Amino acid sequence: MLFLWLYMFYSCAGSCAGLAARGSPTPPRAAPPLAALLPGEPGEESSLEEQRAAPDAAGPISSFFNGSGTKRLPQAIIIGVKKGGTRALLEFLRVHPDVRAVGAEPHFFDRNYERGLAWYRDLMPRTLEGQITMEKTPSYFVTKEAPARISSMSKGTKLIVVVRDPVTRAISDYTQTLSKKPDIPTFESLTFKNRTTGLIDTSWSAIQIGIYAKHLENWLLYFPIGQILFVSGERLISDPAGELGRVQDFLGLKRIITDKHFYFNKTKGFPCLKKAEGSSKPHCLGKTKGRTHPDIDQEVVQRLRDFYRPFNMKFYQMTGQDFGWD
């Protein structure tokens, strides 16, 4: 019966088109402009609604039969920060049926920009109408060129930044590097230009990333503060459902991800999903997450806290949020 219906549908479509052509000549259809074929071309503003209504969007019949949907440029990007909890946030968000995200970090706006938007869009998962395309690359937040480049793609892009106590973040960053390069100098020796004078080495990336206020100033040249959501890495651990509620609201999604999706893994020390995307089994982040931090000289930790304090205060003022780091 289904095949008979399809045969009648396409036969009618073909014959009706032929009758229309014989009844009144139809001028040739102009090819759509490049901006229409590739939503968000540099220099063009592309809203979420415009992207969803793009001419190359798959129709309901084709989407039903091939299940492919359409590849779109992301309407939301997790732009930072490294070792803040971005992987956890992305994995949690992917549970939502209206979120489709790239698993790997594309690094388009910092390392691969010369490849062009067509290359970038081809990395994206296919989405159906009403779904949001996302990606996450934490290094964007500290990349000077990234804000202008994302703005050129679409001024309406929603940005998410997962932030964490900058001292803890720096130690976590060092721990990750140490696991790959066991012979690197100690955390204490890398922290200072001169330990005797207590001068902090801000050229060390582990320290520099945590100066959030400095990096945010660059983003505010291209995006209003209301278009950036700041997620607490600490609350993502202590209250994942609460933080995910804020993220879902920010993205305009129904609050589907709730407490029922999480359980706390005491061994790892952070929440895990009871069921991951496309699976009926519990899922925790891999062994590269939740590494045990080395013991750091507490005097060094305190000097770092003193160093970051004025930057943290400014960040609280800029975002309107007190993250409680001290």
Tab-separated table of C-alpha atoms in Angstrom:
chain	number	residue	atom	x	y	z
A	1	MET	CA	0.000	0.000	0.000
A	2	LEU	CA	2.855	2.340	0.873
A	3	PHE	CA	4.555	1.771	-2.483
A	4	LEU	CA	1.249	2.322	-4.314
A	5	TRP	CA	0.799	5.625	-2.499
A	6	LEU	CA	4.341	6.726	-3.359
A	7	TYR	CA	3.829	5.752	-7.015
A	8	MET	CA	0.629	7.793	-7.236
A	9	PHE	CA	2.261	10.740	-5.435
A	10	TYR	CA	5.277	10.999	-7.715
A	11	SER	CA	3.228	10.212	-10.883
A	12	CYS	CA	0.866	13.045	-10.006
A	13	ALA	CA	3.760	15.376	-9.227
A	14	GLY	CA	5.331	14.677	-12.605
A	15	SER	CA	2.125	14.932	-14.651
A	16	CYS	CA	0.905	18.026	-12.810
A	17	ALA	CA	4.232	19.714	-13.440
A	18	GLY	CA	3.932	18.805	-17.121
A	19	LEU	CA	0.395	20.233	-17.369
A	20	ALA	CA	1.505	23.423	-15.698
A	21	ALA	CA	4.361	23.751	-18.135
A	22	ARG	CA	2.033	23.305	-21.139
A	23	GLY	CA	-0.567	25.708	-19.759
A	24	SER	CA	1.703	28.664	-19.070
A	25	PRO	CA	5.456	28.878	-19.692
A	26	THR	CA	7.467	29.199	-16.490
A	27	PRO	CA	10.678	31.231	-16.542
A	28	PRO	CA	13.847	29.368	-15.530
A	29	ARG	CA	14.426	29.381	-11.783
A	30	ALA	CA	17.416	31.463	-10.768
A	31	ALA	CA	20.144	29.688	-8.839
A	32	PRO	CA	20.094	30.602	-5.144
A	33	PRO	CA	22.848	32.976	-4.008
A	34	LEU	CA	25.859	31.571	-2.185
A	35	ALA	CA	24.618	32.976	1.109
A	36	ALA	CA	21.441	30.948	0.743
A	37	LEU	CA	23.337	27.758	-0.057
A	38	LEU	CA	25.690	28.321	2.846
A	39	PRO	CA	23.883	30.029	5.750
A	40	GLY	CA	26.067	32.401	7.701
A	41	GLU	CA	28.622	33.240	5.018
A	42	PRO	CA	31.147	35.776	6.355
A	43	GLY	CA	29.679	39.248	6.396
A	44	GLU	CA	26.106	37.953	6.469
A	45	GLU	CA	24.005	37.736	9.616
A	46	SER	CA	22.150	34.457	9.840
A	47	SER	CA	19.573	33.975	12.564
A	48	LEU	CA	18.476	30.626	13.966
A	49	GLU	CA	15.154	30.930	12.147
A	50	GLU	CA	16.843	31.758	8.817
A	51	GLN	CA	19.135	28.750	9.110
A	52	ARG	CA	16.228	26.457	9.854
A	53	ALA	CA	14.403	27.785	6.792
A	54	ALA	CA	17.430	27.542	4.481
A	55	PRO	CA	16.605	26.498	0.878
A	56	ASP	CA	18.689	23.345	1.150
A	57	ALA	CA	16.729	22.086	4.125
A	58	ALA	CA	15.400	18.573	3.604
A	59	GLY	CA	11.636	18.357	3.205
A	60	PRO	CA	9.553	16.246	5.592
A	61	ILE	CA	9.150	13.417	3.047
A	62	SER	CA	12.872	13.111	2.278
A	63	SER	CA	13.763	13.467	5.955
A	64	PHE	CA	11.286	10.700	6.778
A	65	PHE	CA	12.696	8.254	4.246
A	66	ASN	CA	16.431	8.923	4.431
A	67	GLY	CA	16.635	10.188	8.015
A	68	SER	CA	19.441	12.515	7.013
A	69	GLY	CA	18.179	16.010	7.742
A	70	THR	CA	20.410	18.931	6.804
A	71	LYS	CA	23.930	19.988	7.751
A	72	ARG	CA	23.880	23.481	9.214
A	73	LEU	CA	26.427	25.812	10.698
A	74	PRO	CA	26.193	25.762	14.518
A	75	GLN	CA	23.697	28.073	16.167
A	76	ALA	CA	25.473	27.615	19.529
A	77	ILE	CA	29.136	27.036	20.408
A	78	ILE	CA	30.823	26.095	23.677
A	79	ILE	CA	33.846	28.374	23.370
A	80	GLY	CA	35.683	27.618	26.608
A	81	VAL	CA	37.426	27.120	28.838
A	82	LYS	CA	39.994	24.345	28.742
A	83	LYS	CA	39.734	22.066	31.819
A	84	GLY	CA	36.589	23.886	32.891
A	85	GLY	CA	34.099	21.085	32.244
A	86	THR	CA	33.280	21.589	28.571
A	87	ARG	CA	33.333	17.881	27.699
A	88	ALA	CA	30.957	17.072	30.535
A	89	LEU	CA	28.580	19.831	29.453
A	90	LEU	CA	28.577	18.674	25.837
A	91	GLU	CA	27.968	15.032	26.762
A	92	PHE	CA	25.131	16.032	29.087
A	93	LEU	CA	23.557	18.260	26.423
A	94	ARG	CA	23.651	15.538	23.803
A	95	VAL	CA	21.052	13.634	25.819
A	96	HIS	CA	18.533	16.276	24.699
A	97	PRO	CA	16.668	15.143	21.564
A	98	ASP	CA	16.814	18.647	20.073
A	99	VAL	CA	20.598	18.998	20.396
A	100	ARG	CA	22.938	17.585	17.756
A	101	ALA	CA	26.633	18.147	18.327
A	102	VAL	CA	30.016	17.292	16.861
A	103	GLY	CA	31.870	14.878	19.120
A	104	ALA	CA	35.422	15.967	18.299
A	105	GLU	CA	36.644	19.548	18.627
A	106	PRO	CA	36.679	21.132	15.129
A	107	HIS	CA	39.146	23.917	16.022
A	108	PHE	CA	37.794	25.808	13.022
A	109	PHE	CA	38.011	29.365	14.335
A	110	ASP	CA	41.548	28.976	15.677
A	111	ARG	CA	43.424	26.379	13.569
A	112	ASN	CA	41.392	25.569	10.457
A	113	TYR	CA	39.784	28.860	9.447
A	114	GLU	CA	41.473	28.900	6.043
A	115	ARG	CA	39.544	25.734	5.105
A	116	GLY	CA	36.361	27.797	4.817
A	117	LEU	CA	32.794	27.581	6.076
A	118	ALA	CA	31.817	24.841	3.634
A	119	TRP	CA	34.451	22.562	5.201
A	120	TYR	CA	33.265	23.550	8.681
A	121	ARG	CA	29.612	22.920	7.914
A	122	ASP	CA	30.424	19.515	6.478
A	123	LEU	CA	31.750	18.480	9.901
A	124	MET	CA	28.381	19.141	11.493
A	125	PRO	CA	25.819	16.416	12.177
A	126	ARG	CA	22.600	16.441	10.182
A	127	THR	CA	19.645	18.029	11.930
A	128	LEU	CA	15.909	18.103	11.457
A	129	GLU	CA	13.739	21.193	11.786
A	130	GLY	CA	13.677	22.431	15.366
A	131	GLN	CA	17.006	20.860	16.339
A	132	ILE	CA	20.075	22.883	17.325
A	133	THR	CA	23.540	22.239	15.882
A	134	MET	CA	26.411	22.669	18.355
A	135	GLU	CA	30.146	22.230	18.681
A	136	LYS	CA	32.696	22.843	21.401
A	137	THR	CA	36.309	23.989	21.157
A	138	PRO	CA	37.564	25.415	24.493
A	139	SER	CA	40.561	27.190	22.975
A	140	TYR	CA	38.278	29.646	21.156
A	141	PHE	CA	37.859	31.688	24.355
A	142	VAL	CA	41.552	32.617	24.424
A	143	THR	CA	41.995	32.964	20.652
A	144	LYS	CA	42.166	36.649	19.730
A	145	GLU	CA	40.706	36.177	16.219
A	146	ALA	CA	37.852	33.863	17.231
A	147	PRO	CA	35.213	36.483	18.232
A	148	ALA	CA	35.438	38.375	14.923
A	149	ARG	CA	35.404	35.143	12.927
A	150	ILE	CA	32.347	33.722	14.695
A	151	SER	CA	30.590	37.079	14.380
A	152	SER	CA	31.288	37.030	10.639
A	153	MET	CA	29.652	33.615	10.396
A	154	SER	CA	26.596	34.748	12.345
A	155	LYS	CA	26.151	37.610	14.775
A	156	GLY	CA	23.318	35.630	16.339
A	157	THR	CA	25.471	32.691	17.457
A	158	LYS	CA	24.852	31.784	21.095
A	159	LEU	CA	28.049	31.317	23.086
A	160	ILE	CA	28.616	29.199	26.193
A	161	VAL	CA	31.644	29.497	28.484
A	162	VAL	CA	32.253	26.948	31.233
A	163	VAL	CA	34.449	28.586	33.862
A	164	ARG	CA	36.114	27.165	36.942
A	165	ASP	CA	38.232	28.452	39.825
A	166	PRO	CA	41.304	29.612	37.853
A	167	VAL	CA	43.742	28.173	40.400
A	168	THR	CA	42.143	24.714	40.310
A	169	ARG	CA	41.863	25.004	36.534
A	170	ALA	CA	45.588	25.778	36.206
A	171	ILE	CA	46.518	22.772	38.351
A	172	SER	CA	44.185	20.558	36.296
A	173	ASP	CA	45.762	21.896	33.107
A	174	TYR	CA	49.233	21.085	34.437
A	175	THR	CA	48.083	17.613	35.533
A	176	GLN	CA	46.902	16.853	32.018
A	177	THR	CA	50.249	17.938	30.533
A	178	LEU	CA	52.134	15.979	33.198
A	179	SER	CA	50.291	12.787	32.224
A	180	LYS	CA	51.653	13.171	28.684
A	181	LYS	CA	55.090	14.590	29.544
A	182	PRO	CA	56.237	13.238	32.924
A	183	ASP	CA	59.578	15.052	32.688
A	184	ILE	CA	58.215	18.608	32.606
A	185	PRO	CA	59.300	21.061	35.356
A	186	THR	CA	57.278	21.306	38.563
A	187	PHE	CA	54.098	23.370	38.728
A	188	GLU	CA	55.761	25.675	41.237
A	189	SER	CA	58.734	26.452	38.963
A	190	LEU	CA	56.486	27.144	35.957
A	191	THR	CA	54.207	29.461	37.934
A	192	PHE	CA	56.808	32.149	38.621
A	193	LYS	CA	59.123	34.225	36.518
A	194	ASN	CA	60.978	34.794	39.753
A	195	ARG	CA	59.854	32.866	42.811
A	196	THR	CA	61.888	35.060	45.158
A	197	THR	CA	59.967	38.175	44.128
A	198	GLY	CA	56.738	36.237	43.613
A	199	LEU	CA	56.286	37.518	40.064
A	200	ILE	CA	53.729	35.291	38.320
A	201	ASP	CA	54.562	34.136	34.784
A	202	THR	CA	51.442	35.154	32.863
A	203	SER	CA	52.971	33.917	29.601
A	204	TRP	CA	52.432	30.330	30.774
A	205	SER	CA	49.165	29.238	29.172
A	206	ALA	CA	47.995	27.430	32.311
A	207	ILE	CA	48.048	30.789	34.117
A	208	GLN	CA	46.947	32.993	31.229
A	209	ILE	CA	43.726	31.089	30.445
A	210	GLY	CA	42.410	31.805	33.954
A	211	ILE	CA	42.500	35.588	33.492
A	212	TYR	CA	38.894	35.378	32.316
A	213	ALA	CA	38.134	39.109	32.454
A	214	LYS	CA	40.900	39.872	29.978
A	215	HIS	CA	39.648	37.352	27.432
A	216	LEU	CA	36.005	38.329	27.896
A	217	GLU	CA	36.790	41.958	26.994
A	218	ASN	CA	37.749	40.763	23.520
A	219	TRP	CA	34.466	38.883	23.076
A	220	LEU	CA	32.372	41.848	24.198
A	221	LEU	CA	33.713	43.840	21.253
A	222	TYR	CA	31.647	41.555	18.992
A	223	PHE	CA	28.872	40.038	21.118
A	224	PRO	CA	26.526	41.498	23.763
A	225	ILE	CA	26.894	40.008	27.244
A	226	GLY	CA	23.359	38.617	27.036
A	227	GLN	CA	24.400	36.377	24.156
A	228	ILE	CA	27.000	34.608	26.288
A	229	LEU	CA	26.073	32.113	28.994
A	230	PHE	CA	28.575	31.487	31.779
A	231	VAL	CA	28.326	28.027	33.280
A	232	SER	CA	29.954	27.242	36.616
A	233	GLY	CA	32.260	24.241	36.377
A	234	GLU	CA	31.857	23.709	40.126
A	235	ARG	CA	28.046	23.696	39.973
A	236	LEU	CA	28.198	21.417	36.939
A	237	ILE	CA	29.588	18.859	39.406
A	238	SER	CA	27.518	19.677	42.494
A	239	ASP	CA	24.226	20.393	40.692
A	240	PRO	CA	24.402	19.216	37.054
A	241	ALA	CA	20.635	19.327	36.548
A	242	GLY	CA	20.476	22.919	37.802
A	243	GLU	CA	23.201	24.125	35.455
A	244	LEU	CA	21.721	22.143	32.560
A	245	GLY	CA	18.394	23.829	33.258
A	246	ARG	CA	20.023	27.219	32.740
A	247	VAL	CA	21.700	26.032	29.546
A	248	GLN	CA	18.462	24.620	28.132
A	249	ASP	CA	16.669	27.903	28.884
A	250	PHE	CA	19.471	29.866	27.219
A	251	LEU	CA	19.228	27.716	24.077
A	252	GLY	CA	15.440	28.023	23.992
A	253	LEU	CA	14.964	24.307	24.636
A	254	LYS	CA	12.368	22.520	26.692
A	255	ARG	CA	13.784	21.417	30.052
A	256	ILE	CA	14.104	17.718	29.340
A	257	ILE	CA	17.448	17.013	31.067
A	258	THR	CA	16.723	16.805	34.817
A	259	ASP	CA	17.946	15.104	38.005
A	260	LYS	CA	16.650	11.774	36.754
A	261	HIS	CA	19.430	11.685	34.110
A	262	PHE	CA	22.341	11.757	36.593
A	263	TYR	CA	23.985	9.748	39.323
A	264	PHE	CA	27.099	10.684	41.296
A	265	ASN	CA	30.117	8.433	40.781
A	266	LYS	CA	32.030	8.460	44.074
A	267	THR	CA	35.108	6.836	42.532
A	268	LYS	CA	35.523	9.502	39.859
A	269	GLY	CA	34.179	12.312	42.016
A	270	PHE	CA	31.738	13.760	39.481
A	271	PRO	CA	28.262	13.095	38.082
A	272	CYS	CA	27.673	10.600	35.292
A	273	LEU	CA	24.783	9.935	32.962
A	274	LYS	CA	22.408	7.082	33.728
A	275	LYS	CA	21.909	6.720	29.989
A	276	ALA	CA	24.115	8.300	27.330
A	277	GLU	CA	22.961	9.487	23.912
A	278	GLY	CA	21.948	6.490	21.792
A	279	SER	CA	22.577	4.018	24.612
A	280	SER	CA	20.649	2.363	27.410
A	281	LYS	CA	23.764	2.010	29.580
A	282	PRO	CA	25.267	4.383	32.167
A	283	HIS	CA	28.066	6.589	30.879
A	284	CYS	CA	30.917	8.352	32.664
A	285	LEU	CA	33.600	10.465	31.067
A	286	GLY	CA	36.797	8.573	30.233
A	287	LYS	CA	39.909	7.996	32.307
A	288	THR	CA	41.423	11.273	31.061
A	289	LYS	CA	38.831	13.100	33.195
A	290	GLY	CA	39.026	13.344	36.966
A	291	ARG	CA	42.782	12.756	37.236
A	292	THR	CA	44.287	13.015	40.725
A	293	HIS	CA	46.095	16.348	41.062
A	294	PRO	CA	49.679	16.423	42.357
A	295	ASP	CA	50.341	18.035	45.723
A	296	ILE	CA	51.147	21.703	45.173
A	297	ASP	CA	52.990	23.901	47.670
A	298	GLN	CA	50.211	25.743	49.524
A	299	GLU	CA	52.232	28.965	49.554
A	300	VAL	CA	52.218	28.882	45.752
A	301	VAL	CA	48.482	28.183	45.714
A	302	GLN	CA	47.878	31.187	47.982
A	303	ARG	CA	50.037	33.462	45.836
A	304	LEU	CA	48.024	32.406	42.804
A	305	ARG	CA	44.780	33.150	44.631
A	306	ASP	CA	46.072	36.619	45.472
A	307	PHE	CA	47.103	37.117	41.844
A	308	TYR	CA	43.734	36.085	40.402
A	309	ARG	CA	41.547	37.878	42.971
A	310	PRO	CA	41.310	41.293	41.214
A	311	PHE	CA	40.708	39.605	37.850
A	312	ASN	CA	38.003	37.437	39.394
A	313	MET	CA	36.295	40.463	40.928
A	314	LYS	CA	36.257	42.192	37.545
A	315	PHE	CA	34.901	39.034	35.907
A	316	TYR	CA	32.079	38.902	38.482
A	317	GLN	CA	31.199	42.506	37.661
A	318	MET	CA	31.285	41.921	33.907
A	319	THR	CA	29.087	38.824	34.042
A	320	GLY	CA	26.831	39.800	36.935
A	321	GLN	CA	27.649	36.480	38.618
A	322	ASP	CA	29.657	35.716	41.754
A	323	PHE	CA	31.323	32.335	41.246
A	324	GLY	CA	32.729	32.240	44.772
A	325	TRP	CA	36.367	31.594	43.961
A	326	ASP	CA	38.658	32.411	46.875
